[in-house]
């Protein structure tokens, strides 16, 4: 393995034991390597398993691409910010931005780039247009995608078509939770941790209305998950709730325990995280870096008052002023800090960000 492979490989989220998906992986891998699909969008509902599938695909294929595989969470960022993030990730010059990035991508050789959590069609179209020439194969994951020039692959919950149970510990909950792997993963973790039995959880979910028809407030508003978060929330201690609140309001990608403690003004964050991890309420996209799944985040944010954006700003800007070597790891917080400075029109805050960006 070359050092280039190692560098990009580490940027992929950790592998999860994959249930089902044999067929999808084989179909998508051959479509992407045969060269007739250069832009692929995995499209499906919240928590249906798009990001996990994209990660498995990238892991399976990365050695087939001389330039390796890169992972970038795109969300709703504008295309200039996305270009900056990609340039930082690839170590490309940011002045001139587009030419520098194109040159870096050409030099790296054919590359697989996953743009996870796509939300903004207009900005994505701009990004893919300005980077149309370098030899990149793109995989997007999206709840919906109204982009031409992109092959759409619908993603449904694993094993739903064969009506098999992907999570044996909570077999009895498969249909109540409508095969949703995010919901089944949390339910299964609760049962494994002996917080509740599958039968008791099923009764609770039915009483709470898991089968009721109602209008979703948002694509993140997935009833099966919201109810499980509700079940857990009632049983969590105050410090656990506080850390969840910090993660639910976090404008960047992921935080470490020290950041959670500082922003959440909580002590012993690492211990407090233990139960949240066991119950699979938090994810660990990189070792010792924590985040909430978007659907869990929505459920928590609906329950608790938001943590002010200024607190994240102060913590991360100060951290990066002192530790500029953490620039790449914490980049999403820096871009979020820039958004915050602009939103409140604070010249002083904008200048601090500017200084960091020009030095980074
Ligand atoms: N094939 C699978 N095998 C095992 N677990 C899975 C699988 N697919 C998904 N999961 C579980 O479900 C969770 C949600 O999956 P994932 O994050 O891929 O959903 P998503 O479709 O990307 O959701 P969103 O639209 O909110 O980004 C994962 O964190 C993982 O725990
Ligand atoms: Mg996803």
Tab-separated table of C-alpha atoms and ligand atoms in Angstrom:
chain	number	residue	atom	x	y	z
A	1	UNK	CA	0.000	0.000	0.000
A	2	UNK	CA	1.399	3.443	-0.881
A	3	UNK	CA	1.446	6.294	1.591
A	4	UNK	CA	-1.128	8.018	-0.607
A	5	UNK	CA	-3.533	5.144	-0.136
A	6	UNK	CA	-2.980	5.249	3.595
A	7	UNK	CA	-3.609	8.958	3.826
A	8	UNK	CA	-6.883	8.860	1.911
A	9	UNK	CA	-7.929	5.490	3.317
A	10	UNK	CA	-7.894	6.847	6.850
A	11	UNK	CA	-10.313	9.526	5.785
A	12	UNK	CA	-13.082	6.930	5.267
A	13	UNK	CA	-15.491	6.283	8.152
A	14	UNK	CA	-14.826	3.078	10.129
A	15	UNK	CA	-16.280	-0.136	8.701
A	16	UNK	CA	-19.463	-1.468	10.337
A	17	UNK	CA	-20.352	-5.168	10.111
A	18	UNK	CA	-22.486	-4.924	7.005
A	19	UNK	CA	-25.863	-6.670	6.932
A	20	UNK	CA	-27.285	-7.571	3.536
A	21	UNK	CA	-26.118	-5.392	0.639
A	22	UNK	CA	-24.219	-8.155	-1.174
A	23	UNK	CA	-26.235	-7.587	-4.330
A	24	UNK	CA	-26.113	-3.774	-4.135
A	25	UNK	CA	-22.344	-3.796	-3.571
A	26	UNK	CA	-21.707	-6.080	-6.537
A	27	UNK	CA	-23.958	-4.070	-8.886
A	28	UNK	CA	-22.530	-0.707	-7.863
A	29	UNK	CA	-18.905	-1.855	-7.821
A	30	UNK	CA	-19.117	-3.130	-11.377
A	31	UNK	CA	-20.971	-0.014	-12.582
A	32	UNK	CA	-18.293	2.255	-11.094
A	33	UNK	CA	-15.281	0.291	-12.258
A	34	UNK	CA	-16.536	-0.456	-15.773
A	35	UNK	CA	-16.232	3.286	-16.360
A	36	UNK	CA	-19.758	3.976	-17.565
A	37	UNK	CA	-20.907	5.583	-14.296
A	38	UNK	CA	-18.768	8.519	-13.206
A	39	UNK	CA	-21.333	10.166	-10.963
A	40	UNK	CA	-23.572	8.063	-8.774
A	41	UNK	CA	-26.143	9.205	-6.231
A	42	UNK	CA	-27.370	6.789	-3.564
A	43	UNK	CA	-30.804	8.152	-2.764
A	44	UNK	CA	-33.148	7.063	0.027
A	45	UNK	CA	-34.860	7.988	3.289
A	46	UNK	CA	-33.184	9.049	6.544
A	47	UNK	CA	-31.270	6.208	8.182
A	48	UNK	CA	-31.910	3.749	5.321
A	49	UNK	CA	-28.203	2.945	5.041
A	50	UNK	CA	-26.833	5.134	2.216
A	51	UNK	CA	-23.704	6.349	4.014
A	52	UNK	CA	-22.854	2.875	5.284
A	53	UNK	CA	-23.266	1.506	1.760
A	54	UNK	CA	-21.159	4.319	0.275
A	55	UNK	CA	-18.410	3.656	2.838
A	56	UNK	CA	-18.429	-0.082	2.098
A	57	UNK	CA	-18.252	0.662	-1.611
A	58	UNK	CA	-15.380	3.114	-1.187
A	59	UNK	CA	-13.511	0.629	0.983
A	60	UNK	CA	-14.042	-2.151	-1.550
A	61	UNK	CA	-12.945	-0.036	-4.504
A	62	UNK	CA	-10.273	2.291	-3.177
A	63	UNK	CA	-7.369	0.198	-4.373
A	64	UNK	CA	-8.816	0.144	-7.863
A	65	UNK	CA	-8.296	3.934	-8.019
A	66	UNK	CA	-4.669	5.062	-8.208
A	67	UNK	CA	-5.527	8.229	-6.282
A	68	UNK	CA	-7.431	6.302	-3.571
A	69	UNK	CA	-10.769	7.267	-1.988
A	70	UNK	CA	-11.736	10.431	-0.130
A	71	UNK	CA	-14.771	11.107	2.050
A	72	UNK	CA	-16.309	14.542	2.490
A	73	UNK	CA	-19.514	15.428	4.330
A	74	UNK	CA	-21.085	18.097	2.180
A	75	UNK	CA	-24.449	18.933	3.774
A	76	UNK	CA	-25.723	22.325	2.752
A	77	UNK	CA	-22.353	24.084	2.292
A	78	UNK	CA	-21.933	26.409	-0.702
A	79	UNK	CA	-19.652	25.193	-3.477
A	80	UNK	CA	-16.775	27.612	-2.621
A	81	UNK	CA	-16.640	26.243	0.911
A	82	UNK	CA	-16.751	22.705	-0.468
A	83	UNK	CA	-13.870	23.487	-2.815
A	84	UNK	CA	-11.889	24.842	0.131
A	85	UNK	CA	-12.652	21.759	2.209
A	86	UNK	CA	-11.590	19.439	-0.589
A	87	UNK	CA	-8.425	21.471	-1.235
A	88	UNK	CA	-7.531	21.233	2.444
A	89	UNK	CA	-8.208	17.522	2.504
A	90	UNK	CA	-6.038	16.881	-0.557
A	91	UNK	CA	-3.310	19.323	0.367
A	92	UNK	CA	-3.947	21.384	-2.789
A	93	UNK	CA	-3.077	25.048	-3.020
A	94	UNK	CA	-6.049	27.282	-2.215
A	95	UNK	CA	-4.762	30.169	-4.310
A	96	UNK	CA	-5.842	29.819	-7.099
A	97	UNK	CA	-8.475	27.493	-5.687
A	98	UNK	CA	-10.061	25.771	-8.685
A	99	UNK	CA	-6.917	25.489	-10.813
A	100	UNK	CA	-4.954	24.260	-7.778
A	101	UNK	CA	-7.535	21.614	-6.975
A	102	UNK	CA	-7.797	20.425	-10.597
A	103	UNK	CA	-4.001	20.159	-10.801
A	104	UNK	CA	-3.884	18.188	-7.535
A	105	UNK	CA	-6.618	15.815	-8.688
A	106	UNK	CA	-4.920	15.227	-12.047
A	107	UNK	CA	-1.580	14.574	-10.354
A	108	UNK	CA	-3.151	12.090	-7.911
A	109	UNK	CA	-4.580	9.956	-10.729
A	110	UNK	CA	-8.108	8.500	-10.889
A	111	UNK	CA	-9.792	9.034	-7.540
A	112	UNK	CA	-13.053	8.031	-5.882
A	113	UNK	CA	-14.660	10.882	-3.952
A	114	UNK	CA	-17.690	10.327	-1.733
A	115	UNK	CA	-19.774	13.443	-1.101
A	116	UNK	CA	-21.867	12.346	1.846
A	117	UNK	CA	-25.155	13.884	2.860
A	118	UNK	CA	-25.804	16.029	-0.210
A	119	UNK	CA	-28.580	18.595	0.375
A	120	UNK	CA	-28.138	21.484	-2.013
A	121	UNK	CA	-28.625	20.664	-5.706
A	122	UNK	CA	-27.596	24.093	-6.991
A	123	UNK	CA	-24.299	24.188	-5.082
A	124	UNK	CA	-23.547	20.565	-5.930
A	125	UNK	CA	-24.143	21.221	-9.637
A	126	UNK	CA	-21.618	24.089	-9.468
A	127	UNK	CA	-19.055	21.962	-7.668
A	128	UNK	CA	-19.341	19.040	-10.090
A	129	UNK	CA	-19.234	21.382	-13.081
A	130	UNK	CA	-16.010	23.149	-12.061
A	131	UNK	CA	-14.400	19.782	-11.290
A	132	UNK	CA	-15.735	18.025	-14.390
A	133	UNK	CA	-12.348	17.508	-16.072
A	134	UNK	CA	-10.067	15.762	-13.545
A	135	UNK	CA	-10.368	11.946	-13.464
A	136	UNK	CA	-12.694	11.699	-10.455
A	137	UNK	CA	-15.526	9.224	-9.891
A	138	UNK	CA	-18.135	10.749	-7.579
A	139	UNK	CA	-20.526	9.027	-5.176
A	140	UNK	CA	-23.189	11.187	-3.543
A	141	UNK	CA	-25.536	10.159	-0.764
A	142	UNK	CA	-28.794	12.093	-0.566
A	143	UNK	CA	-32.367	12.003	0.734
A	144	UNK	CA	-33.295	13.335	-2.663
A	145	UNK	CA	-31.345	14.484	-5.654
A	146	UNK	CA	-32.635	16.614	-8.511
A	147	UNK	CA	-29.467	16.658	-10.592
A	148	UNK	CA	-29.102	15.658	-14.207
A	149	UNK	CA	-25.855	14.021	-15.306
A	150	UNK	CA	-25.891	11.826	-12.210
A	151	UNK	CA	-26.986	8.153	-12.100
A	152	UNK	CA	-29.539	7.626	-9.360
A	153	UNK	CA	-29.535	4.387	-7.362
A	154	UNK	CA	-32.436	4.047	-4.904
A	155	UNK	CA	-31.482	2.725	-1.465
A	156	UNK	CA	-34.033	0.963	0.723
A	157	UNK	CA	-33.444	-0.611	4.134
A	158	UNK	CA	-31.194	-3.716	3.994
A	159	UNK	CA	-33.003	-7.042	3.585
A	160	UNK	CA	-36.430	-5.398	3.384
A	161	UNK	CA	-37.160	-6.911	-0.017
A	162	UNK	CA	-36.381	-10.458	1.108
A	163	UNK	CA	-38.216	-9.742	4.415
A	164	UNK	CA	-35.280	-11.100	6.449
A	165	UNK	CA	-34.268	-9.932	9.936
A	166	UNK	CA	-30.975	-8.061	9.816
A	167	UNK	CA	-30.796	-7.575	13.612
A	168	UNK	CA	-31.537	-10.929	15.308
A	169	UNK	CA	-31.577	-9.565	18.903
A	170	UNK	CA	-34.653	-7.526	18.043
A	171	UNK	CA	-36.218	-9.843	15.484
A	172	UNK	CA	-39.682	-9.079	16.870
A	173	UNK	CA	-39.201	-5.369	16.146
A	174	UNK	CA	-38.192	-5.620	12.487
A	175	UNK	CA	-41.587	-4.842	11.025
A	176	UNK	CA	-42.589	-2.332	13.757
A	177	UNK	CA	-39.422	-0.387	12.951
A	178	UNK	CA	-40.016	-0.963	9.228
A	179	UNK	CA	-36.577	-2.502	8.644
A	180	UNK	CA	-34.933	0.900	9.292
A	181	UNK	CA	-31.317	-0.073	10.135
A	182	UNK	CA	-30.681	3.041	12.213
A	183	UNK	CA	-33.697	2.324	14.422
A	184	UNK	CA	-32.949	-1.407	14.585
A	185	UNK	CA	-29.305	-0.706	15.449
A	186	UNK	CA	-30.309	1.493	18.406
A	187	UNK	CA	-33.015	-0.944	19.554
A	188	UNK	CA	-30.559	-3.797	19.311
A	189	UNK	CA	-27.962	-1.871	21.333
A	190	UNK	CA	-30.560	-1.131	24.052
A	191	UNK	CA	-31.398	-4.821	24.284
A	192	UNK	CA	-27.735	-5.904	24.258
A	193	UNK	CA	-27.011	-3.412	27.047
A	194	UNK	CA	-29.940	-4.970	28.987
A	195	UNK	CA	-31.636	-1.590	29.260
A	196	UNK	CA	-34.896	-3.194	28.094
A	197	UNK	CA	-36.125	-6.416	26.514
A	198	UNK	CA	-37.217	-6.526	22.891
A	199	UNK	CA	-40.746	-7.485	23.941
A	200	UNK	CA	-41.068	-4.590	26.417
A	201	UNK	CA	-39.702	-2.153	23.856
A	202	UNK	CA	-42.177	-3.394	21.266
A	203	UNK	CA	-45.076	-2.820	23.654
A	204	UNK	CA	-43.773	0.666	24.484
A	205	UNK	CA	-43.349	1.581	20.805
A	206	UNK	CA	-46.842	0.400	19.959
A	207	UNK	CA	-48.349	2.404	22.815
A	208	UNK	CA	-46.297	5.422	21.743
A	209	UNK	CA	-47.825	5.189	18.266
A	210	UNK	CA	-45.105	3.734	16.042
A	211	UNK	CA	-47.835	2.571	13.646
A	212	UNK	CA	-49.785	5.808	13.583
A	213	UNK	CA	-49.899	7.758	10.309
A	214	UNK	CA	-48.746	11.352	10.679
A	215	UNK	CA	-47.097	14.017	8.584
A	216	UNK	CA	-43.304	14.154	8.960
A	217	UNK	CA	-42.077	17.646	9.894
A	218	UNK	CA	-38.846	17.155	7.965
A	219	UNK	CA	-36.865	14.393	6.212
A	220	UNK	CA	-34.945	13.878	9.471
A	221	UNK	CA	-38.191	13.323	11.347
A	222	UNK	CA	-38.221	9.510	11.271
A	223	UNK	CA	-40.809	8.251	13.769
A	224	UNK	CA	-39.127	4.908	14.432
A	225	UNK	CA	-35.934	6.675	15.533
A	226	UNK	CA	-37.610	9.616	17.243
A	227	UNK	CA	-39.539	7.270	19.526
A	228	UNK	CA	-36.411	5.318	20.466
A	229	UNK	CA	-34.607	8.567	21.300
A	230	UNK	CA	-37.623	9.561	23.366
A	231	UNK	CA	-37.496	6.236	25.227
A	232	UNK	CA	-33.786	6.716	25.951
A	233	UNK	CA	-33.995	10.413	26.833
A	234	UNK	CA	-36.362	9.718	29.729
A	235	UNK	CA	-33.773	7.352	31.190
A	236	UNK	CA	-30.632	9.427	30.724
A	237	UNK	CA	-28.914	11.427	33.469
A	238	UNK	CA	-28.509	15.208	33.187
A	239	UNK	CA	-24.806	15.102	32.075
A	240	UNK	CA	-25.680	12.551	29.366
A	241	UNK	CA	-28.483	14.770	28.108
A	242	UNK	CA	-26.163	17.738	28.156
A	243	UNK	CA	-23.598	16.045	25.931
A	244	UNK	CA	-26.329	14.974	23.543
A	245	UNK	CA	-27.520	18.594	23.424
A	246	UNK	CA	-23.981	19.784	22.583
A	247	UNK	CA	-23.739	17.270	19.751
A	248	UNK	CA	-27.245	18.119	18.523
A	249	UNK	CA	-26.375	21.814	18.173
A	250	UNK	CA	-22.840	21.251	16.885
A	251	UNK	CA	-22.442	23.062	13.553
A	252	UNK	CA	-19.310	21.076	12.610
A	253	UNK	CA	-18.866	17.397	11.764
A	254	UNK	CA	-17.601	15.699	14.927
A	255	UNK	CA	-16.138	16.565	18.341
A	256	UNK	CA	-13.725	14.902	20.732
A	257	UNK	CA	-14.387	14.402	24.459
A	258	UNK	CA	-12.337	17.457	25.445
A	259	UNK	CA	-14.413	19.694	23.175
A	260	UNK	CA	-17.649	18.166	24.472
A	261	UNK	CA	-16.581	18.835	28.047
A	262	UNK	CA	-15.604	22.427	27.299
A	263	UNK	CA	-18.601	23.407	25.177
A	264	UNK	CA	-21.022	21.439	27.366
A	265	UNK	CA	-19.423	22.733	30.562
A	266	UNK	CA	-19.513	19.161	31.758
A	267	UNK	CA	-16.899	17.219	33.653
A	268	UNK	CA	-15.774	13.669	32.924
A	269	UNK	CA	-17.121	13.732	29.363
A	270	UNK	CA	-15.328	10.504	28.448
A	271	UNK	CA	-17.205	8.578	31.193
A	272	UNK	CA	-20.481	10.296	30.429
A	273	UNK	CA	-20.132	9.156	26.835
A	274	UNK	CA	-19.949	5.485	27.812
A	275	UNK	CA	-23.675	4.830	28.057
A	276	UNK	CA	-24.420	6.987	25.020
A	277	UNK	CA	-21.992	4.841	23.040
A	278	UNK	CA	-23.352	1.573	24.417
A	279	UNK	CA	-26.881	2.592	23.511
A	280	UNK	CA	-25.631	3.665	20.050
A	281	UNK	CA	-27.068	7.128	20.471
A	282	UNK	CA	-23.737	8.629	19.386
A	283	UNK	CA	-21.645	7.653	16.404
A	284	UNK	CA	-17.872	7.582	16.132
A	285	UNK	CA	-17.088	8.589	12.549
A	286	UNK	CA	-13.367	8.650	13.421
A	287	UNK	CA	-11.664	7.118	16.477
A	288	UNK	CA	-12.543	9.189	19.579
A	289	UNK	CA	-14.541	11.701	17.532
A	290	UNK	CA	-18.271	11.835	18.231
A	291	UNK	CA	-21.331	12.933	16.289
A	292	UNK	CA	-25.048	12.316	16.147
A	293	UNK	CA	-26.681	10.721	13.175
A	294	UNK	CA	-28.776	13.427	11.456
A	295	UNK	CA	-32.016	11.663	12.374
A	296	UNK	CA	-31.020	11.257	16.045
A	297	UNK	CA	-29.813	14.838	16.057
A	298	UNK	CA	-33.183	16.039	14.861
A	299	UNK	CA	-34.966	14.085	17.591
A	300	UNK	CA	-32.660	15.461	20.303
A	301	UNK	CA	-32.831	19.020	18.966
A	302	UNK	CA	-36.594	18.779	19.105
A	303	UNK	CA	-36.401	17.949	22.821
A	304	UNK	CA	-33.829	20.360	24.214
A	305	UNK	CA	-32.859	24.061	23.981
A	306	UNK	CA	-30.043	24.745	21.481
A	307	UNK	CA	-26.499	25.409	22.685
A	308	UNK	CA	-25.447	28.920	21.517
A	309	UNK	CA	-23.224	28.972	18.402
A	310	UNK	CA	-20.882	31.456	20.132
A	311	UNK	CA	-19.697	28.699	22.489
A	312	UNK	CA	-18.498	26.497	19.631
A	313	UNK	CA	-16.898	29.549	18.019
A	314	UNK	CA	-14.914	30.478	21.113
A	315	UNK	CA	-13.746	26.954	21.770
A	316	UNK	CA	-12.685	26.019	18.245
A	317	UNK	CA	-11.210	29.330	17.179
A	318	UNK	CA	-9.111	29.468	20.318
A	319	UNK	CA	-8.097	25.814	19.875
A	320	UNK	CA	-6.951	26.423	16.305
A	321	UNK	CA	-5.147	29.629	17.226
A	322	UNK	CA	-3.148	27.592	19.726
A	323	UNK	CA	-2.909	24.352	17.761
A	324	UNK	CA	-2.771	25.162	14.059
A	325	UNK	CA	-1.707	21.555	13.335
A	326	UNK	CA	-5.323	20.507	14.014
A	327	UNK	CA	-6.553	22.572	11.102
A	328	UNK	CA	-7.524	19.676	8.807
A	329	UNK	CA	-9.178	17.584	11.532
A	330	UNK	CA	-11.239	20.491	12.846
A	331	UNK	CA	-11.876	22.195	9.517
A	332	UNK	CA	-15.664	21.832	9.586
A	333	UNK	CA	-15.726	23.766	12.884
A	334	UNK	CA	-13.687	26.531	11.340
A	335	UNK	CA	-16.082	26.874	8.409
A	336	UNK	CA	-19.004	26.808	10.850
A	337	UNK	CA	-17.269	29.528	12.889
A	338	UNK	CA	-16.987	31.590	9.716
A	339	UNK	CA	-20.727	31.168	9.111
A	340	UNK	CA	-21.425	32.294	12.672
A	341	UNK	CA	-19.193	35.369	12.347
A	342	UNK	CA	-20.983	36.334	9.141
A	343	UNK	CA	-24.438	35.652	10.582
A	344	UNK	CA	-23.865	38.074	13.456
A	345	UNK	CA	-21.798	40.496	11.273
A	346	UNK	CA	-18.902	40.500	13.719
A	347	UNK	CA	-15.855	42.025	12.053
A	348	UNK	CA	-13.636	41.031	14.952
A	349	UNK	CA	-14.693	37.381	14.650
A	350	UNK	CA	-14.330	37.428	10.858
A	351	UNK	CA	-10.780	38.753	11.179
A	352	UNK	CA	-9.847	35.964	13.579
A	353	UNK	CA	-11.117	33.382	11.086
A	354	UNK	CA	-9.372	35.130	8.201
A	355	UNK	CA	-6.080	34.977	10.108
A	356	UNK	CA	-6.541	31.248	10.693
A	357	UNK	CA	-7.480	30.527	7.081
A	358	UNK	CA	-4.533	32.429	5.637
A	359	UNK	CA	-2.130	30.684	7.994
A	360	UNK	CA	-3.676	27.196	7.615
B	1	LIG	N1	-26.216	-2.622	5.802
B	1	LIG	C1	-26.148	-2.293	7.093
B	1	LIG	N2	-25.710	-3.187	7.997
B	1	LIG	C2	-25.635	-2.866	9.307
B	1	LIG	N3	-26.001	-1.690	9.817
B	1	LIG	C3	-26.440	-0.747	8.966
B	1	LIG	C4	-26.536	-0.991	7.564
B	1	LIG	N4	-27.017	0.115	6.977
B	1	LIG	C5	-27.194	0.998	7.950
B	1	LIG	N5	-26.852	0.492	9.150
B	1	LIG	C6	-26.969	1.141	10.467
B	1	LIG	O1	-27.898	2.210	10.327
B	1	LIG	C7	-27.283	3.464	10.610
B	1	LIG	C8	-27.784	4.474	9.609
B	1	LIG	O2	-27.226	4.179	8.328
B	1	LIG	P1	-26.684	5.370	7.422
B	1	LIG	O3	-25.981	6.384	8.229
B	1	LIG	O4	-25.946	4.757	6.292
B	1	LIG	O5	-28.072	5.984	6.916
B	1	LIG	P2	-28.292	7.088	5.820
B	1	LIG	O6	-29.219	6.530	4.813
B	1	LIG	O7	-26.978	7.582	5.315
B	1	LIG	O8	-29.047	8.218	6.676
B	1	LIG	P3	-29.089	9.798	6.395
B	1	LIG	O9	-29.947	10.025	5.209
B	1	LIG	O10	-29.741	10.354	7.620
B	1	LIG	O11	-27.698	10.275	6.207
B	1	LIG	C9	-25.789	3.205	10.551
B	1	LIG	O12	-25.093	4.048	11.434
B	1	LIG	C10	-25.658	1.761	10.962
B	1	LIG	O13	-25.656	1.663	12.367
B	2	LIG	MG1	-26.019	9.381	5.554
